[in-house]
Amino acid sequence: MQRRAAGYTQEHLAKQMDVDRTTVHRWEKGAATPQPWQMPKLTRLLKVSAAELRSLLPGSTDTVAESAAAPEGGGGGRSEVLKQYGQDEQVKPHVASPLAQVGGLVTDWLSVNFSTGASATLLPVTEADTHVAEGMLDMFRQLDHTHGARQYRRQVSSYIDNELEALLRRPASDEQVARRRARLTAGFCELAGYQAVDTGSPDQAQAYYQRALTLTAVSNDQAYSAYLVAVNLGHLALHCGDPETAPQWATSAQAAAGTAVSPAIRAAIAAVVARANARMRRESEATRLIVQAEQLLDSADRQDEPDWIRYFNHAYLADEVAHCLHDLGRAPAARSQLAEALSGVGEDRGRRRAIDAALLAATWLRSGDLDRVCAAGREAVAYAARTGSGRCIERVAGVLADVQVHSDYAPVRELREFARAVLPEADDVALTLSGGA
């Protein structure tokens, strides 16, 4: 077997591929096939060509084999993703991208799995099956909020590759169940994409978001499609240091979705674009968008909003505004928004609290108050230590590196010692950022 020839056990290969061991077992038995974005890495690890890998996988198809030629992460980078929505690298603002046509880009695999027809050999998917998947999605989302991505991302990936793939291969009992199944699968892919961002894998995040987008197109969910493009891909662009792209996504998404976009969704989109403009130091435009987002959220009727956007309340908006204000150099105003953000989020949102506490420490550093920097920094370290979030570690490390210049001050030394004891990963990154001081 090629895996053994390459020197891997199932468990070792699963770790290299960032999947569960049972996923590798299912690949080898032909019960499942690797996803398109997994194929290039698998060919490298097994030291085979795409064609050879195809012959080794009992459940592979021409479609999957051809997908292996694409760069790892799915889609060939930002330019390829933009092309999928009718754009190119030189996309101009206000050029509508026809999301309604994305359904034509759905792969053969997906179109087969969205079947509602009868089958003589497979039990139909019923509403009860979708309820089980919905419960699992709610559970994984809560675990992600509390603990970050590192502890549970493999379980999420495994659930998508195994249970959901099996569910998608069965016929649906009716069209409503088929659409609900597609919507739930899109939700899992969105979560997996968010976790990929959290663990430093933006290419994988992009691939998951693309798959979620095709599923929402199949289920004709224009509002969720717009949200995925404008908010998820917009935040991904910000995370990758590309704030110019986020407004382009938002413009295309809103133009395509039209009246399907509710006030709360529009508020979330406006907040992302405000973040992008603040990052580019366009204060007047960022301020205008913040005011617009606040007005939209005030006008939203929570009961009329889709359930998946109801999380976006005034506390979440305050978090977005605080980041805008910090990027614009307005530390006191940012602290005011952070107070609202932190008061409106539960203790179970460990990642949010860690990131906001780190941002609070950064605002106090900008104001020159080292005692408050250390107090907020200690809180950020404590929350981050309870999560497996790479973004939390990154934010905390930034604070630790920035205060290193004040290492002769006792509270700063105590903060570094505390971080070294309970969050050594952040301390290691901080040492690198500060030049090993």
Short mmCIF file of C-alpha atoms in Angstrom, two decimals:
data_model
loop_
_atom_site.label_atom_id
_atom_site.label_comp_id
_atom_site.label_asym_id
_atom_site.label_seq_id
_atom_site.Cartn_x
_atom_site.Cartn_y
_atom_site.Cartn_z
CA MET A 1 0.00 0.00 0.00
CA GLN A 2 1.32 3.43 -0.96
CA ARG A 3 0.67 4.93 2.49
CA ARG A 4 2.91 2.36 4.13
CA ALA A 5 5.50 2.74 1.36
CA ALA A 6 5.61 6.47 2.13
CA GLY A 7 6.21 5.64 5.81
CA TYR A 8 2.85 6.65 7.27
CA THR A 9 0.46 4.91 9.60
CA GLN A 10 -3.21 5.87 9.22
CA GLU A 11 -2.96 7.98 12.35
CA HIS A 12 0.22 9.75 11.20
CA LEU A 13 -1.19 10.49 7.74
CA ALA A 14 -4.41 11.77 9.32
CA LYS A 15 -2.38 14.16 11.47
CA GLN A 16 -0.47 15.42 8.44
CA MET A 17 -3.75 15.91 6.54
CA ASP A 18 -5.44 17.49 9.57
CA VAL A 19 -8.29 14.97 9.56
CA ASP A 20 -9.49 12.18 11.82
CA ARG A 21 -7.93 8.70 11.45
CA THR A 22 -11.33 7.28 10.52
CA THR A 23 -11.37 9.62 7.51
CA VAL A 24 -8.17 8.05 6.15
CA HIS A 25 -9.64 4.60 6.82
CA ARG A 26 -12.76 5.52 4.82
CA TRP A 27 -10.64 6.84 1.93
CA GLU A 28 -8.78 3.54 1.74
CA LYS A 29 -11.97 1.48 1.89
CA GLY A 30 -13.67 3.56 -0.80
CA ALA A 31 -16.40 4.75 1.57
CA ALA A 32 -15.34 8.38 1.02
CA THR A 33 -13.02 10.37 -1.22
CA PRO A 34 -10.74 13.27 -0.29
CA GLN A 35 -12.11 16.74 -0.90
CA PRO A 36 -10.64 18.70 -3.86
CA TRP A 37 -8.49 20.94 -1.64
CA GLN A 38 -7.04 17.89 0.13
CA MET A 39 -5.84 16.12 -3.02
CA PRO A 40 -2.68 18.15 -3.81
CA LYS A 41 -1.29 17.72 -0.30
CA LEU A 42 -2.13 14.02 -0.34
CA THR A 43 -0.24 13.51 -3.60
CA ARG A 44 2.83 15.19 -2.10
CA LEU A 45 2.72 13.16 1.11
CA LEU A 46 2.28 9.86 -0.72
CA LYS A 47 4.80 10.85 -3.42
CA VAL A 48 2.47 10.03 -6.31
CA SER A 49 0.99 11.90 -9.23
CA ALA A 50 -2.67 12.96 -9.34
CA ALA A 51 -3.39 10.15 -11.81
CA GLU A 52 -1.65 7.58 -9.62
CA LEU A 53 -3.56 8.79 -6.57
CA ARG A 54 -6.79 8.43 -8.49
CA SER A 55 -6.03 4.79 -9.18
CA LEU A 56 -5.24 4.20 -5.49
CA LEU A 57 -8.55 5.59 -4.22
CA PRO A 58 -11.40 3.09 -4.68
CA GLY A 59 -14.07 5.79 -4.44
CA SER A 60 -12.44 8.40 -6.65
CA THR A 61 -14.01 9.80 -9.82
CA ASP A 62 -12.84 11.78 -12.82
CA THR A 63 -14.19 14.93 -11.21
CA VAL A 64 -12.18 14.44 -8.03
CA ALA A 65 -9.03 13.47 -9.91
CA GLU A 66 -9.18 16.56 -12.08
CA SER A 67 -9.67 18.70 -8.99
CA ALA A 68 -6.33 17.49 -7.68
CA ALA A 69 -4.58 19.61 -10.29
CA ALA A 70 -5.77 22.78 -8.54
CA PRO A 71 -3.45 24.49 -6.04
CA GLU A 72 -3.84 23.44 -2.42
CA GLY A 73 -6.51 25.42 -0.61
CA GLY A 74 -8.97 25.30 -3.49
CA GLY A 75 -9.50 27.73 -6.30
CA GLY A 76 -6.03 29.03 -7.06
CA GLY A 77 -6.05 32.05 -4.77
CA ARG A 78 -7.93 35.34 -4.75
CA SER A 79 -7.88 35.92 -8.49
CA GLU A 80 -9.54 32.56 -9.17
CA VAL A 81 -12.19 33.15 -6.52
CA LEU A 82 -12.99 36.55 -7.98
CA LYS A 83 -13.35 35.01 -11.43
CA GLN A 84 -15.92 32.57 -10.07
CA TYR A 85 -18.20 35.49 -9.32
CA GLY A 86 -17.74 37.24 -12.64
CA GLN A 87 -14.85 39.41 -11.50
CA ASP A 88 -11.14 39.62 -12.24
CA GLU A 89 -8.14 41.00 -10.38
CA GLN A 90 -9.00 44.53 -11.53
CA VAL A 91 -12.57 44.36 -10.23
CA LYS A 92 -14.07 47.82 -9.83
CA PRO A 93 -16.39 48.93 -7.04
CA HIS A 94 -20.10 48.87 -7.86
CA VAL A 95 -19.71 46.07 -10.42
CA ALA A 96 -22.43 43.56 -9.55
CA SER A 97 -21.42 39.93 -9.34
CA PRO A 98 -24.32 37.61 -10.23
CA LEU A 99 -24.45 35.29 -7.22
CA ALA A 100 -27.71 33.92 -8.59
CA GLN A 101 -25.63 32.22 -11.29
CA VAL A 102 -23.26 30.50 -8.87
CA GLY A 103 -25.46 27.41 -9.00
CA GLY A 104 -24.02 26.75 -12.46
CA LEU A 105 -20.61 26.30 -10.87
CA VAL A 106 -21.73 23.46 -8.60
CA THR A 107 -19.58 20.38 -9.09
CA ASP A 108 -20.87 17.07 -10.40
CA TRP A 109 -20.38 15.61 -6.93
CA LEU A 110 -22.60 18.22 -5.36
CA SER A 111 -25.33 18.06 -7.98
CA VAL A 112 -25.61 14.32 -7.48
CA ASN A 113 -25.74 14.66 -3.73
CA PHE A 114 -28.56 17.21 -3.86
CA SER A 115 -30.89 14.56 -5.25
CA THR A 116 -34.48 14.33 -4.05
CA GLY A 117 -35.29 11.27 -6.12
CA ALA A 118 -36.08 7.78 -4.89
CA SER A 119 -33.46 5.09 -4.49
CA ALA A 120 -33.86 1.37 -4.26
CA THR A 121 -30.78 0.91 -2.09
CA LEU A 122 -30.50 4.02 0.11
CA LEU A 123 -32.85 5.20 2.81
CA PRO A 124 -34.17 8.72 2.15
CA VAL A 125 -33.00 11.59 4.33
CA THR A 126 -35.87 12.79 6.50
CA GLU A 127 -36.56 15.82 8.64
CA ALA A 128 -35.43 13.82 11.68
CA ASP A 129 -31.99 13.33 10.06
CA THR A 130 -31.63 17.06 9.49
CA HIS A 131 -32.59 17.73 13.12
CA VAL A 132 -29.69 15.52 14.25
CA ALA A 133 -27.26 17.39 11.97
CA GLU A 134 -28.60 20.71 13.23
CA GLY A 135 -27.97 19.64 16.82
CA MET A 136 -24.41 18.66 15.96
CA LEU A 137 -23.82 22.01 14.25
CA ASP A 138 -25.10 23.89 17.29
CA MET A 139 -22.85 21.83 19.55
CA PHE A 140 -19.73 22.37 17.42
CA ARG A 141 -20.44 26.10 17.19
CA GLN A 142 -20.71 26.39 20.96
CA LEU A 143 -17.49 24.43 21.46
CA ASP A 144 -15.78 26.70 18.96
CA HIS A 145 -17.01 29.86 20.72
CA THR A 146 -15.78 28.58 24.07
CA HIS A 147 -12.58 26.77 23.20
CA GLY A 148 -11.47 28.08 19.81
CA ALA A 149 -10.67 25.91 16.82
CA ARG A 150 -7.67 23.79 17.70
CA GLN A 151 -9.41 21.33 20.00
CA TYR A 152 -12.36 20.49 17.78
CA ARG A 153 -11.53 21.38 14.18
CA ARG A 154 -10.58 17.81 13.31
CA GLN A 155 -13.91 16.56 14.63
CA VAL A 156 -15.73 19.15 12.51
CA SER A 157 -13.72 18.19 9.42
CA SER A 158 -14.34 14.51 10.11
CA TYR A 159 -18.10 15.08 10.52
CA ILE A 160 -18.21 16.87 7.17
CA ASP A 161 -16.15 14.21 5.39
CA ASN A 162 -17.96 11.25 6.90
CA GLU A 163 -21.45 11.77 8.32
CA LEU A 164 -22.45 14.70 6.11
CA GLU A 165 -20.98 13.16 2.99
CA ALA A 166 -22.98 10.00 3.66
CA LEU A 167 -26.10 12.10 4.27
CA LEU A 168 -25.60 13.98 1.02
CA ARG A 169 -25.29 10.77 -0.97
CA ARG A 170 -28.74 9.64 0.10
CA PRO A 171 -31.89 10.91 -1.62
CA ALA A 172 -33.97 13.47 0.26
CA SER A 173 -37.56 12.65 1.17
CA ASP A 174 -38.74 15.94 -0.32
CA GLU A 175 -37.44 19.23 -1.67
CA GLN A 176 -37.74 21.03 1.68
CA VAL A 177 -35.55 18.42 3.37
CA ALA A 178 -33.05 18.64 0.50
CA ARG A 179 -32.77 22.40 0.90
CA ARG A 180 -32.48 22.15 4.65
CA ARG A 181 -29.73 19.55 4.26
CA ALA A 182 -27.83 21.83 1.87
CA ARG A 183 -28.23 24.78 4.25
CA LEU A 184 -26.93 22.76 7.22
CA THR A 185 -23.97 21.48 5.21
CA ALA A 186 -23.19 25.06 4.22
CA GLY A 187 -23.27 25.98 7.91
CA PHE A 188 -20.77 23.24 8.71
CA CYS A 189 -18.51 24.43 5.88
CA GLU A 190 -18.75 28.01 7.14
CA LEU A 191 -17.74 26.86 10.62
CA ALA A 192 -14.87 24.79 9.21
CA GLY A 193 -13.73 27.83 7.22
CA TYR A 194 -13.85 30.03 10.29
CA GLN A 195 -11.82 27.44 12.19
CA ALA A 196 -9.29 27.33 9.37
CA VAL A 197 -8.82 31.10 9.73
CA ASP A 198 -8.45 30.63 13.48
CA THR A 199 -5.67 28.09 13.00
CA GLY A 200 -3.76 29.98 10.32
CA SER A 201 -4.95 28.19 7.16
CA PRO A 202 -6.51 30.92 4.98
CA ASP A 203 -6.37 28.86 1.78
CA GLN A 204 -8.35 26.08 3.42
CA ALA A 205 -10.78 28.66 4.80
CA GLN A 206 -11.34 30.01 1.31
CA ALA A 207 -12.05 26.52 -0.01
CA TYR A 208 -14.59 25.81 2.71
CA TYR A 209 -16.30 29.17 2.14
CA GLN A 210 -16.49 28.45 -1.59
CA ARG A 211 -18.14 25.11 -0.93
CA ALA A 212 -20.60 26.72 1.48
CA LEU A 213 -21.41 29.30 -1.18
CA THR A 214 -22.21 26.69 -3.81
CA LEU A 215 -24.51 24.96 -1.34
CA THR A 216 -26.41 28.16 -0.58
CA ALA A 217 -26.76 28.74 -4.32
CA VAL A 218 -28.25 25.28 -4.75
CA SER A 219 -30.70 25.94 -1.92
CA ASN A 220 -31.47 29.38 -3.40
CA ASP A 221 -30.54 31.20 -0.19
CA GLN A 222 -29.55 34.61 -1.57
CA ALA A 223 -29.24 36.23 1.85
CA TYR A 224 -26.81 33.63 3.20
CA SER A 225 -24.86 33.73 -0.07
CA ALA A 226 -24.43 37.49 0.31
CA TYR A 227 -23.36 37.05 3.93
CA LEU A 228 -20.75 34.44 3.05
CA VAL A 229 -19.25 36.63 0.33
CA ALA A 230 -19.34 39.96 2.14
CA VAL A 231 -18.77 38.98 5.78
CA ASN A 232 -16.85 35.70 5.78
CA LEU A 233 -14.70 36.37 2.73
CA GLY A 234 -14.47 40.04 3.72
CA HIS A 235 -13.09 39.15 7.14
CA LEU A 236 -10.76 36.65 5.49
CA ALA A 237 -9.40 39.44 3.28
CA LEU A 238 -8.80 41.59 6.38
CA HIS A 239 -7.11 38.67 8.13
CA CYS A 240 -4.79 38.24 5.14
CA GLY A 241 -3.86 41.94 5.13
CA ASP A 242 -5.90 42.80 2.04
CA PRO A 243 -8.46 45.45 3.14
CA GLU A 244 -8.99 46.68 -0.44
CA THR A 245 -10.77 43.44 -1.36
CA ALA A 246 -13.41 43.46 1.39
CA PRO A 247 -15.45 46.41 0.01
CA GLN A 248 -15.41 44.82 -3.44
CA TRP A 249 -16.89 41.61 -2.06
CA ALA A 250 -19.53 43.58 -0.17
CA THR A 251 -20.56 45.64 -3.19
CA SER A 252 -20.95 42.54 -5.35
CA ALA A 253 -22.82 40.59 -2.69
CA GLN A 254 -25.34 43.31 -1.87
CA ALA A 255 -26.01 44.11 -5.52
CA ALA A 256 -26.64 40.45 -6.29
CA ALA A 257 -28.82 39.70 -3.27
CA GLY A 258 -30.92 42.85 -3.46
CA THR A 259 -33.95 42.85 -1.18
CA ALA A 260 -33.10 39.38 0.18
CA VAL A 261 -30.60 41.05 2.52
CA SER A 262 -32.24 41.96 5.85
CA PRO A 263 -31.30 44.96 8.02
CA ALA A 264 -29.14 42.91 10.41
CA ILE A 265 -27.28 41.28 7.50
CA ARG A 266 -26.72 44.70 5.92
CA ALA A 267 -25.46 45.97 9.29
CA ALA A 268 -22.94 43.11 9.51
CA ILE A 269 -21.79 43.83 5.96
CA ALA A 270 -21.46 47.56 6.67
CA ALA A 271 -19.37 46.76 9.76
CA VAL A 272 -16.91 44.68 7.73
CA VAL A 273 -16.55 47.42 5.14
CA ALA A 274 -16.05 49.95 7.93
CA ARG A 275 -13.23 47.76 9.29
CA ALA A 276 -11.62 47.73 5.85
CA ASN A 277 -11.84 51.52 5.50
CA ALA A 278 -10.46 52.05 9.00
CA ARG A 279 -7.56 49.76 8.16
CA MET A 280 -6.91 51.96 5.10
CA ARG A 281 -7.15 55.09 7.31
CA ARG A 282 -10.28 56.37 5.55
CA GLU A 283 -11.85 57.76 8.70
CA SER A 284 -14.80 59.63 7.18
CA GLU A 285 -15.97 56.61 5.20
CA ALA A 286 -15.46 54.25 8.14
CA THR A 287 -17.47 56.61 10.37
CA ARG A 288 -20.29 56.84 7.84
CA LEU A 289 -20.50 53.06 7.62
CA ILE A 290 -20.47 52.66 11.41
CA VAL A 291 -23.41 55.07 11.72
CA GLN A 292 -25.18 53.20 8.92
CA ALA A 293 -24.64 49.87 10.66
CA GLU A 294 -26.01 51.23 13.94
CA GLN A 295 -29.11 52.59 12.21
CA LEU A 296 -29.70 49.32 10.37
CA LEU A 297 -29.36 47.30 13.55
CA ASP A 298 -31.74 49.64 15.37
CA SER A 299 -34.33 49.08 12.62
CA ALA A 300 -33.98 45.31 12.58
CA ASP A 301 -36.81 43.19 13.98
CA ARG A 302 -35.06 40.22 15.56
CA GLN A 303 -38.02 37.94 14.93
CA ASP A 304 -37.97 38.72 11.21
CA GLU A 305 -34.24 38.08 10.84
CA PRO A 306 -32.82 34.70 9.76
CA ASP A 307 -31.80 32.68 12.81
CA TRP A 308 -28.16 32.53 11.69
CA ILE A 309 -27.72 36.35 11.85
CA ARG A 310 -29.39 36.90 15.21
CA TYR A 311 -26.02 36.67 16.93
CA PHE A 312 -25.17 40.07 15.42
CA ASN A 313 -26.45 42.36 18.15
CA HIS A 314 -25.23 45.71 19.47
CA ALA A 315 -22.48 44.03 21.51
CA TYR A 316 -21.06 42.40 18.38
CA LEU A 317 -21.31 45.67 16.50
CA ALA A 318 -19.50 47.41 19.37
CA ASP A 319 -16.66 44.91 18.94
CA GLU A 320 -16.38 45.78 15.22
CA VAL A 321 -16.52 49.51 16.00
CA ALA A 322 -13.81 49.16 18.65
CA HIS A 323 -11.46 47.60 16.12
CA CYS A 324 -12.22 50.43 13.68
CA LEU A 325 -11.50 53.09 16.28
CA HIS A 326 -8.29 51.42 17.38
CA ASP A 327 -7.05 51.25 13.79
CA LEU A 328 -7.89 54.96 13.45
CA GLY A 329 -5.83 55.80 16.54
CA ARG A 330 -8.79 56.74 18.74
CA ALA A 331 -7.96 54.76 21.86
CA PRO A 332 -10.41 56.29 24.40
CA ALA A 333 -13.36 55.86 22.03
CA ALA A 334 -12.26 52.28 21.31
CA ARG A 335 -12.23 51.50 25.05
CA SER A 336 -15.77 52.78 25.39
CA GLN A 337 -16.94 50.42 22.66
CA LEU A 338 -14.98 47.53 24.17
CA ALA A 339 -16.76 48.04 27.47
CA GLU A 340 -20.10 47.59 25.67
CA ALA A 341 -18.78 44.63 23.68
CA LEU A 342 -17.51 42.80 26.76
CA SER A 343 -20.62 43.52 28.83
CA GLY A 344 -22.83 42.06 26.12
CA VAL A 345 -20.99 38.77 25.53
CA GLY A 346 -21.21 35.75 27.82
CA GLU A 347 -18.40 34.11 29.73
CA ASP A 348 -18.74 31.13 27.41
CA ARG A 349 -17.37 33.21 24.51
CA GLY A 350 -13.76 32.65 25.47
CA ARG A 351 -12.22 33.62 22.14
CA ARG A 352 -14.17 36.87 21.86
CA ARG A 353 -13.27 37.88 25.41
CA ALA A 354 -9.59 37.06 24.89
CA ILE A 355 -9.37 39.08 21.67
CA ASP A 356 -11.24 42.04 23.14
CA ALA A 357 -9.13 42.00 26.31
CA ALA A 358 -5.98 42.03 24.17
CA LEU A 359 -7.37 44.94 22.16
CA LEU A 360 -8.19 46.75 25.41
CA ALA A 361 -4.58 46.28 26.55
CA ALA A 362 -3.38 47.70 23.23
CA THR A 363 -5.54 50.82 23.67
CA TRP A 364 -4.14 51.41 27.16
CA LEU A 365 -0.62 50.99 25.81
CA ARG A 366 -1.38 53.65 23.22
CA SER A 367 -2.49 55.91 26.08
CA GLY A 368 0.65 55.12 28.10
CA ASP A 369 -1.04 53.49 31.12
CA LEU A 370 1.14 50.45 31.81
CA ASP A 371 -0.74 49.31 34.91
CA ARG A 372 -3.97 49.01 32.94
CA VAL A 373 -2.12 47.44 30.03
CA CYS A 374 -0.91 44.69 32.36
CA ALA A 375 -4.32 44.21 33.99
CA ALA A 376 -6.06 43.81 30.62
CA GLY A 377 -3.16 41.77 29.28
CA ARG A 378 -3.38 39.34 32.17
CA GLU A 379 -7.11 38.90 31.51
CA ALA A 380 -6.39 38.30 27.82
CA VAL A 381 -3.78 35.67 28.67
CA ALA A 382 -6.17 33.90 31.05
CA TYR A 383 -8.99 33.74 28.50
CA ALA A 384 -6.66 32.74 25.65
CA ALA A 385 -5.16 29.94 27.75
CA ARG A 386 -8.62 28.38 27.97
CA THR A 387 -9.00 28.27 24.20
CA GLY A 388 -7.15 26.67 21.33
CA SER A 389 -7.44 29.79 19.23
CA GLY A 390 -4.48 30.75 17.11
CA ARG A 391 -5.87 34.27 16.70
CA CYS A 392 -6.00 34.67 20.49
CA ILE A 393 -2.38 33.59 20.78
CA GLU A 394 -1.44 36.01 18.00
CA ARG A 395 -3.23 38.95 19.65
CA VAL A 396 -1.82 38.23 23.10
CA ALA A 397 1.68 37.79 21.67
CA GLY A 398 1.42 41.21 20.04
CA VAL A 399 0.66 42.82 23.41
CA LEU A 400 3.49 40.94 25.12
CA ALA A 401 5.95 41.98 22.43
CA ASP A 402 4.85 45.62 22.59
CA VAL A 403 5.38 45.86 26.37
CA GLN A 404 8.78 44.20 26.24
CA VAL A 405 10.43 47.61 25.92
CA HIS A 406 9.15 48.26 29.47
CA SER A 407 10.55 45.01 30.89
CA ASP A 408 12.21 46.88 33.74
CA TYR A 409 8.74 47.67 35.14
CA ALA A 410 7.65 45.05 37.69
CA PRO A 411 4.00 44.60 36.47
CA VAL A 412 5.30 44.01 32.93
CA ARG A 413 7.72 41.34 34.15
CA GLU A 414 4.90 39.73 36.12
CA LEU A 415 2.68 39.71 33.03
CA ARG A 416 5.40 38.02 30.97
CA GLU A 417 5.99 35.45 33.71
CA PHE A 418 2.26 34.72 33.90
CA ALA A 419 2.07 34.26 30.13
CA ARG A 420 5.14 32.04 30.15
CA ALA A 421 3.48 29.82 32.75
CA VAL A 422 -0.04 29.48 31.34
CA LEU A 423 0.28 30.37 27.64
CA PRO A 424 3.84 29.54 26.55
CA GLU A 425 2.89 29.59 22.86
CA ALA A 426 2.09 33.30 23.06
CA ASP A 427 5.29 34.00 24.98
CA ASP A 428 7.32 32.18 22.32
CA VAL A 429 5.71 34.22 19.53
CA ALA A 430 6.24 37.41 21.52
CA LEU A 431 9.95 36.62 21.85
CA THR A 432 10.18 36.23 18.10
CA LEU A 433 8.30 39.49 17.48
CA SER A 434 10.47 41.40 19.92
CA GLY A 435 13.70 40.02 18.48
CA GLY A 436 14.33 37.46 21.22
CA ALA A 437 14.66 40.05 23.96
#
